[in-house]
Amino acid sequence: MSFPVNRPRRLRRTEKLRSLVREHWLSTAGYIYPMFVCPGTKIRKEVSSMPGIYQQSGDQILEECREVESLGIPGVILFGLPESKDAQGKSSLAADGVVQRAIEGIKKAKLDLLVITDVCLCEYTDHGHCGVLAGSEIVNDATLEILSEQALSHARAGADMVAPSDMMDGRVGAIRTKLDKHKFENVPIMAYSAKYCSGFYGPFREAAQSAPQFGDRRSYQMDPANAREAMREVALDLEEGADIVMVKPALPYLDIIRMVRDRFDVPVAAYNVSGEYSMVKAAAQNNWIDEKRVVLEILTGIQRAGAEIVLTYHAKDVARWLKT
Ligand code: PBG
């Protein structure tokens, strides 16, 4: 009965009609651009598995931040490649550490940019795990104090927001308590709440030099087969004081983004991770796909799934494409 009265193609005939009825529009307003800070000056070394993404010293980070600002991208998230590593990740706490100095540089330049920091131990520990060890066990509670000290040192350096990515139990609460005790009650926490143990982090571990030296992260990151458990993780992080919750990676977990969006009335972020970026770049370099078209489709999909904030290495490219 519906045909021939109903013809959905009527509204697809011209671009004017299509855009009139378009449900989602991409905007740079929710994008966060990830960056890797290393020691030294004038260093800008491309990550081989992530074309267009660099390990950079603070001065170069500042230059790229100017570009990010001019493109209308609201924020960056910083990852640190420290000078030295130890079992406890102590170099992550130094007031003159790589990330702390980079924040100060960006803040001194008065850029109109949110500076967010990744709070974790894996880039700073010699064993590459996100927590401290007892034998080969990753110890939860002893890790919380180091993580909250790290978050505090980022806040002291001027970070606008901290983003714990370690997946230890109770870390959001520990960080909130620490920040509040030192009068940083206005620094929000974006929690990597549903962070899955994913093969898609492969290129990041080259970029951040943070691959675990033994074993894997299955005892703290989530099992990819679980969806209900993600709701529990999000609920716990919110109880502990998270302001924004994140699902990570994005593409294999669009259902999780949708579930979180429908159940919790807080801003939802998704991390379009390194492996998702590298796959697109590699295929594009081979002329197997149209990069611009595929990236815009991917980011539309993540937004349609319900994420209003997206951490993505494509942010600068998309900002340029949306301008033209
Ligand atoms: C640190 C951290 C990781 C990522 C963000 N923070 C790596 C990991 O957990 O192994 C991954 C980001 C990406 O792949 O782009 N814990």
Coordinates of C-alpha atoms and ligand atoms in Angstrom, one line a residue:
M1 CA 0.0 0.0 0.0
S2 CA 2.7 2.5 0.9
F3 CA 4.2 2.6 -2.7
P4 CA 3.6 4.6 -4.9
V5 CA 2.3 7.1 -2.4
N6 CA 5.4 7.0 -0.3
R7 CA 8.7 7.6 -2.2
P8 CA 11.6 8.3 0.2
R9 CA 13.7 9.1 -2.8
R10 CA 11.7 12.4 -3.3
L11 CA 13.8 14.0 -0.5
R12 CA 17.1 12.7 -1.9
R13 CA 16.9 14.3 -5.3
T14 CA 19.0 17.4 -4.8
E15 CA 21.6 18.5 -2.3
K16 CA 19.3 21.3 -1.1
L17 CA 16.6 18.8 -0.2
R18 CA 19.1 16.4 1.3
S19 CA 20.7 19.0 3.5
L20 CA 17.2 20.3 4.5
V21 CA 16.4 16.9 6.0
R22 CA 19.9 16.0 7.3
E23 CA 19.8 14.7 10.8
H24 CA 23.5 15.2 11.8
W25 CA 26.0 17.8 11.0
L26 CA 29.7 17.5 11.6
S27 CA 31.3 20.3 13.6
T28 CA 34.7 20.8 15.0
A29 CA 33.1 22.0 18.3
G30 CA 33.4 18.6 19.9
Y31 CA 36.8 17.5 18.6
I32 CA 39.9 16.9 20.7
Y33 CA 43.2 16.5 19.0
P34 CA 45.7 14.0 20.7
M35 CA 49.4 15.0 20.8
F36 CA 52.6 13.3 21.9
V37 CA 55.2 15.4 23.9
C38 CA 58.8 14.4 24.1
P39 CA 61.8 16.1 25.8
G40 CA 64.2 18.5 24.0
T41 CA 63.7 21.3 21.5
K42 CA 63.0 21.4 17.8
I43 CA 62.1 17.7 17.7
R44 CA 59.3 16.6 15.4
K45 CA 59.5 13.0 14.5
E46 CA 56.7 11.4 12.6
V47 CA 55.1 8.2 14.0
S48 CA 55.7 5.6 11.3
S49 CA 52.4 3.9 11.7
M50 CA 50.5 7.1 12.0
P51 CA 51.2 9.4 9.0
G52 CA 50.7 13.1 10.0
I53 CA 51.1 12.5 13.7
Y54 CA 54.4 13.4 15.5
Q55 CA 56.3 13.0 18.6
Q56 CA 57.3 16.6 19.4
S57 CA 59.2 18.7 21.9
G58 CA 57.3 21.4 23.8
D59 CA 58.2 24.2 21.4
Q60 CA 56.9 22.3 18.4
I61 CA 53.8 21.3 20.4
L62 CA 53.1 24.9 20.9
E63 CA 53.4 25.7 17.2
E64 CA 51.0 22.9 16.3
C65 CA 48.6 24.1 19.1
R66 CA 48.5 27.5 17.4
E67 CA 47.4 25.7 14.2
V68 CA 44.8 23.6 16.1
E69 CA 43.4 26.8 17.7
S70 CA 43.2 28.6 14.3
L71 CA 41.3 25.6 12.8
G72 CA 38.6 26.1 15.5
I73 CA 39.3 22.8 17.3
P74 CA 38.5 23.5 21.0
G75 CA 41.0 21.2 22.7
V76 CA 44.1 19.0 22.7
I77 CA 44.9 16.0 24.9
L78 CA 48.6 15.5 25.8
F79 CA 50.5 12.3 26.2
G80 CA 54.0 12.4 27.6
L81 CA 57.2 10.6 26.5
P82 CA 59.4 11.1 29.5
E83 CA 63.2 11.3 29.7
S84 CA 63.3 8.4 32.1
K85 CA 61.1 5.5 33.2
D86 CA 61.0 3.5 36.4
A87 CA 58.9 0.9 38.1
Q88 CA 56.6 3.5 39.6
G89 CA 56.3 6.0 36.8
K90 CA 57.7 8.7 39.1
S91 CA 58.8 10.9 36.2
S92 CA 55.1 11.6 35.6
L93 CA 54.9 13.6 38.8
A94 CA 57.8 16.0 38.1
A95 CA 56.8 19.7 38.1
D96 CA 59.2 20.1 35.2
G97 CA 58.1 16.9 33.4
V98 CA 57.5 16.9 29.7
V99 CA 53.7 17.2 29.9
Q100 CA 53.8 19.8 32.8
R101 CA 56.2 22.0 30.8
A102 CA 54.2 21.7 27.6
I103 CA 51.0 22.8 29.4
E104 CA 52.9 25.8 30.9
G105 CA 54.1 26.7 27.4
I106 CA 50.7 26.6 25.9
K107 CA 49.1 28.5 28.8
K108 CA 51.8 31.2 28.7
A109 CA 51.1 31.7 25.0
K110 CA 47.5 32.4 26.0
L111 CA 46.0 30.2 23.3
D112 CA 42.3 29.8 23.4
L113 CA 42.5 26.0 23.7
L114 CA 41.4 23.5 26.3
V115 CA 44.5 21.6 27.5
I116 CA 43.5 18.1 28.6
T117 CA 46.0 15.6 29.9
D118 CA 46.0 11.8 29.8
V119 CA 46.6 10.5 33.3
C120 CA 48.2 7.1 33.3
L121 CA 51.4 5.3 34.2
C122 CA 52.1 3.2 31.1
E123 CA 54.1 5.9 29.3
Y124 CA 56.2 6.4 32.5
T125 CA 56.8 2.8 33.8
D126 CA 59.8 0.7 32.6
H127 CA 57.4 -2.3 32.4
G128 CA 54.8 -0.4 30.4
H129 CA 51.8 -1.3 32.6
C130 CA 49.2 1.2 33.7
G131 CA 49.8 0.5 37.4
V132 CA 52.5 -0.5 39.8
L133 CA 53.5 -4.1 40.2
A134 CA 53.8 -6.8 42.9
G135 CA 55.6 -9.5 41.0
S136 CA 53.6 -9.8 37.7
E137 CA 50.4 -8.5 39.4
I138 CA 49.2 -5.0 38.6
V139 CA 48.3 -3.6 42.0
N140 CA 45.2 -1.4 42.2
D141 CA 45.2 0.6 45.4
A142 CA 48.9 1.5 45.4
T143 CA 48.4 2.9 41.9
L144 CA 45.7 5.3 43.0
E145 CA 48.0 7.6 45.0
I146 CA 50.5 8.0 42.1
L147 CA 47.7 8.6 39.6
S148 CA 46.1 11.3 41.8
E149 CA 49.5 13.0 42.4
Q150 CA 50.0 13.0 38.6
A151 CA 46.6 14.6 38.0
L152 CA 47.4 17.2 40.7
S153 CA 50.7 18.0 39.0
H154 CA 48.9 18.5 35.7
A155 CA 46.4 20.8 37.3
R156 CA 49.2 22.8 39.0
A157 CA 50.8 23.2 35.6
G158 CA 47.6 24.7 34.3
A159 CA 45.7 21.7 32.8
D160 CA 42.0 22.6 32.0
M161 CA 40.9 19.0 32.4
V162 CA 42.4 15.6 33.4
A163 CA 41.5 12.3 31.7
P164 CA 42.5 9.1 33.6
S165 CA 43.0 6.2 31.1
D166 CA 44.4 3.5 33.4
M167 CA 41.2 1.6 34.3
M168 CA 42.2 1.1 38.0
D169 CA 39.1 0.8 40.2
G170 CA 38.4 3.9 42.3
R171 CA 40.8 6.2 40.4
V172 CA 38.2 8.8 39.5
G173 CA 37.3 9.2 43.2
A174 CA 40.9 9.3 44.3
I175 CA 41.7 12.0 41.7
R176 CA 38.6 14.0 42.6
T177 CA 39.5 14.0 46.3
K178 CA 43.1 15.0 45.6
L179 CA 42.2 17.8 43.3
D180 CA 39.5 19.1 45.7
K181 CA 41.9 19.0 48.6
H182 CA 44.2 21.3 46.7
K183 CA 41.6 23.7 45.6
F184 CA 41.3 22.4 42.0
E185 CA 37.6 21.7 42.5
N186 CA 36.9 23.4 39.1
V187 CA 39.1 21.0 37.1
P188 CA 36.8 18.5 35.4
I189 CA 37.5 14.8 35.0
M190 CA 36.9 13.1 31.7
A191 CA 37.1 9.4 32.6
Y192 CA 38.0 6.7 30.2
S193 CA 35.2 4.7 31.7
A194 CA 34.5 2.0 29.2
K195 CA 38.0 1.3 27.9
Y196 CA 38.3 -2.0 26.2
C197 CA 41.4 -4.2 25.9
S198 CA 41.9 -3.6 22.2
G199 CA 44.2 -4.4 19.4
F200 CA 43.4 -1.0 17.9
Y201 CA 45.9 0.7 20.3
G202 CA 48.8 -0.9 18.5
P203 CA 50.1 2.3 16.7
F204 CA 49.6 4.4 19.9
R205 CA 52.0 2.2 21.7
E206 CA 54.7 3.0 19.1
A207 CA 53.7 6.7 19.4
A208 CA 53.8 6.8 23.2
Q209 CA 56.5 4.1 23.6
S210 CA 54.1 2.5 26.1
A211 CA 53.8 -1.2 25.1
P212 CA 53.7 -3.5 28.1
Q213 CA 57.0 -5.4 28.4
F214 CA 55.3 -8.6 29.6
G215 CA 51.7 -9.9 29.5
D216 CA 48.8 -7.7 28.4
R217 CA 46.2 -5.3 29.9
R218 CA 43.4 -7.8 30.2
S219 CA 43.4 -7.7 34.0
Y220 CA 42.4 -4.0 34.0
Q221 CA 41.0 -3.1 30.6
M222 CA 37.5 -4.4 29.6
D223 CA 36.7 -7.6 27.8
P224 CA 35.5 -6.6 24.2
A225 CA 32.6 -9.1 24.6
N226 CA 31.0 -7.2 27.4
A227 CA 28.4 -4.4 27.1
R228 CA 26.5 -4.5 30.4
E229 CA 29.7 -4.3 32.3
A230 CA 30.4 -1.0 30.5
M231 CA 27.2 0.5 32.0
R232 CA 28.5 -0.5 35.4
E233 CA 31.9 1.1 34.8
V234 CA 30.2 4.3 33.7
A235 CA 27.8 4.3 36.7
L236 CA 30.8 3.8 39.1
D237 CA 32.8 6.6 37.5
L238 CA 29.9 9.0 37.7
E239 CA 29.3 8.1 41.4
E240 CA 33.0 8.9 42.0
G241 CA 32.7 12.3 40.3
A242 CA 33.4 11.9 36.6
D243 CA 32.1 14.9 34.6
I244 CA 32.5 13.4 31.1
V245 CA 32.5 9.6 30.4
M246 CA 34.3 8.0 27.5
V247 CA 34.0 4.9 25.4
K248 CA 37.1 3.7 23.8
P249 CA 37.8 2.6 21.0
A250 CA 35.0 4.1 19.0
L251 CA 34.2 2.0 15.8
P252 CA 33.9 -1.5 17.2
Y253 CA 31.9 -0.1 20.2
L254 CA 29.3 2.2 18.6
D255 CA 26.6 0.1 20.4
I256 CA 28.3 0.9 23.7
I257 CA 28.3 4.7 22.9
R258 CA 24.6 4.5 22.1
M259 CA 23.8 2.6 25.3
V260 CA 25.7 5.1 27.4
R261 CA 24.1 8.0 25.6
D262 CA 20.6 6.6 26.3
R263 CA 21.2 5.8 29.9
F264 CA 23.2 8.6 31.4
D265 CA 22.5 12.3 31.2
V266 CA 26.1 13.5 31.0
P267 CA 28.4 14.4 28.1
V268 CA 29.7 11.3 26.3
A269 CA 33.1 11.2 24.6
A270 CA 34.4 8.6 22.2
Y271 CA 38.1 7.9 21.3
N272 CA 38.6 7.2 17.6
V273 CA 41.9 5.5 18.4
S274 CA 45.2 5.1 16.7
G275 CA 44.5 1.8 15.0
E276 CA 41.3 3.2 13.5
Y277 CA 43.3 6.1 12.2
S278 CA 46.2 4.0 10.8
M279 CA 43.8 1.7 8.9
V280 CA 42.2 4.6 7.1
K281 CA 45.6 6.2 6.4
A282 CA 47.1 3.0 5.0
A283 CA 44.2 2.3 2.8
A284 CA 44.1 5.9 1.5
Q285 CA 47.8 5.8 0.7
N286 CA 47.2 2.7 -1.4
N287 CA 44.3 4.6 -3.1
W288 CA 42.0 1.8 -1.9
I289 CA 39.5 4.3 -0.4
D290 CA 38.7 8.0 -0.6
E291 CA 40.2 9.3 2.6
K292 CA 38.0 12.4 3.0
R293 CA 34.8 10.6 2.3
V294 CA 35.6 7.7 4.6
V295 CA 36.8 9.9 7.5
L296 CA 33.7 12.1 7.3
E297 CA 31.5 8.9 7.3
I298 CA 33.3 7.5 10.3
L299 CA 33.0 10.7 12.3
T300 CA 29.3 11.0 11.3
G301 CA 28.8 7.4 12.5
I302 CA 30.4 8.1 15.9
Q303 CA 28.3 11.2 16.3
R304 CA 25.1 9.4 15.2
A305 CA 25.9 6.7 17.8
G306 CA 25.6 9.4 20.4
A307 CA 29.1 10.9 21.2
E308 CA 29.2 14.6 21.4
I309 CA 32.9 14.7 22.1
V310 CA 35.3 12.8 19.8
L311 CA 39.0 12.5 20.4
T312 CA 40.4 12.0 16.9
Y313 CA 43.7 12.2 15.1
H314 CA 41.7 13.3 12.0
A315 CA 40.6 16.5 13.8
K316 CA 42.8 18.9 11.8
D317 CA 42.0 17.3 8.4
V318 CA 38.3 17.4 9.2
A319 CA 38.4 21.0 10.3
R320 CA 40.0 21.9 7.0
W321 CA 37.5 19.9 5.0
L322 CA 34.6 21.5 6.8
K323 CA 35.9 25.0 6.0
T324 CA 36.0 24.4 2.3
Ligands
PBG1 C1 47.2 4.9 28.0 C2 46.4 5.1 26.8 C3 46.4 4.3 25.7 C4 45.6 5.0 24.7 C5 45.2 6.2 25.4 N1 45.7 6.2 26.6 C6 47.0 3.0 25.3 C7 46.7 1.8 26.0 O1 45.9 1.7 26.9 O2 47.4 0.8 25.7 C8 45.3 4.6 23.3 C9 45.0 5.7 22.4 C10 45.1 5.3 20.9 O3 45.3 4.1 20.6 O4 45.0 6.2 20.1 N2 46.8 4.0 28.9

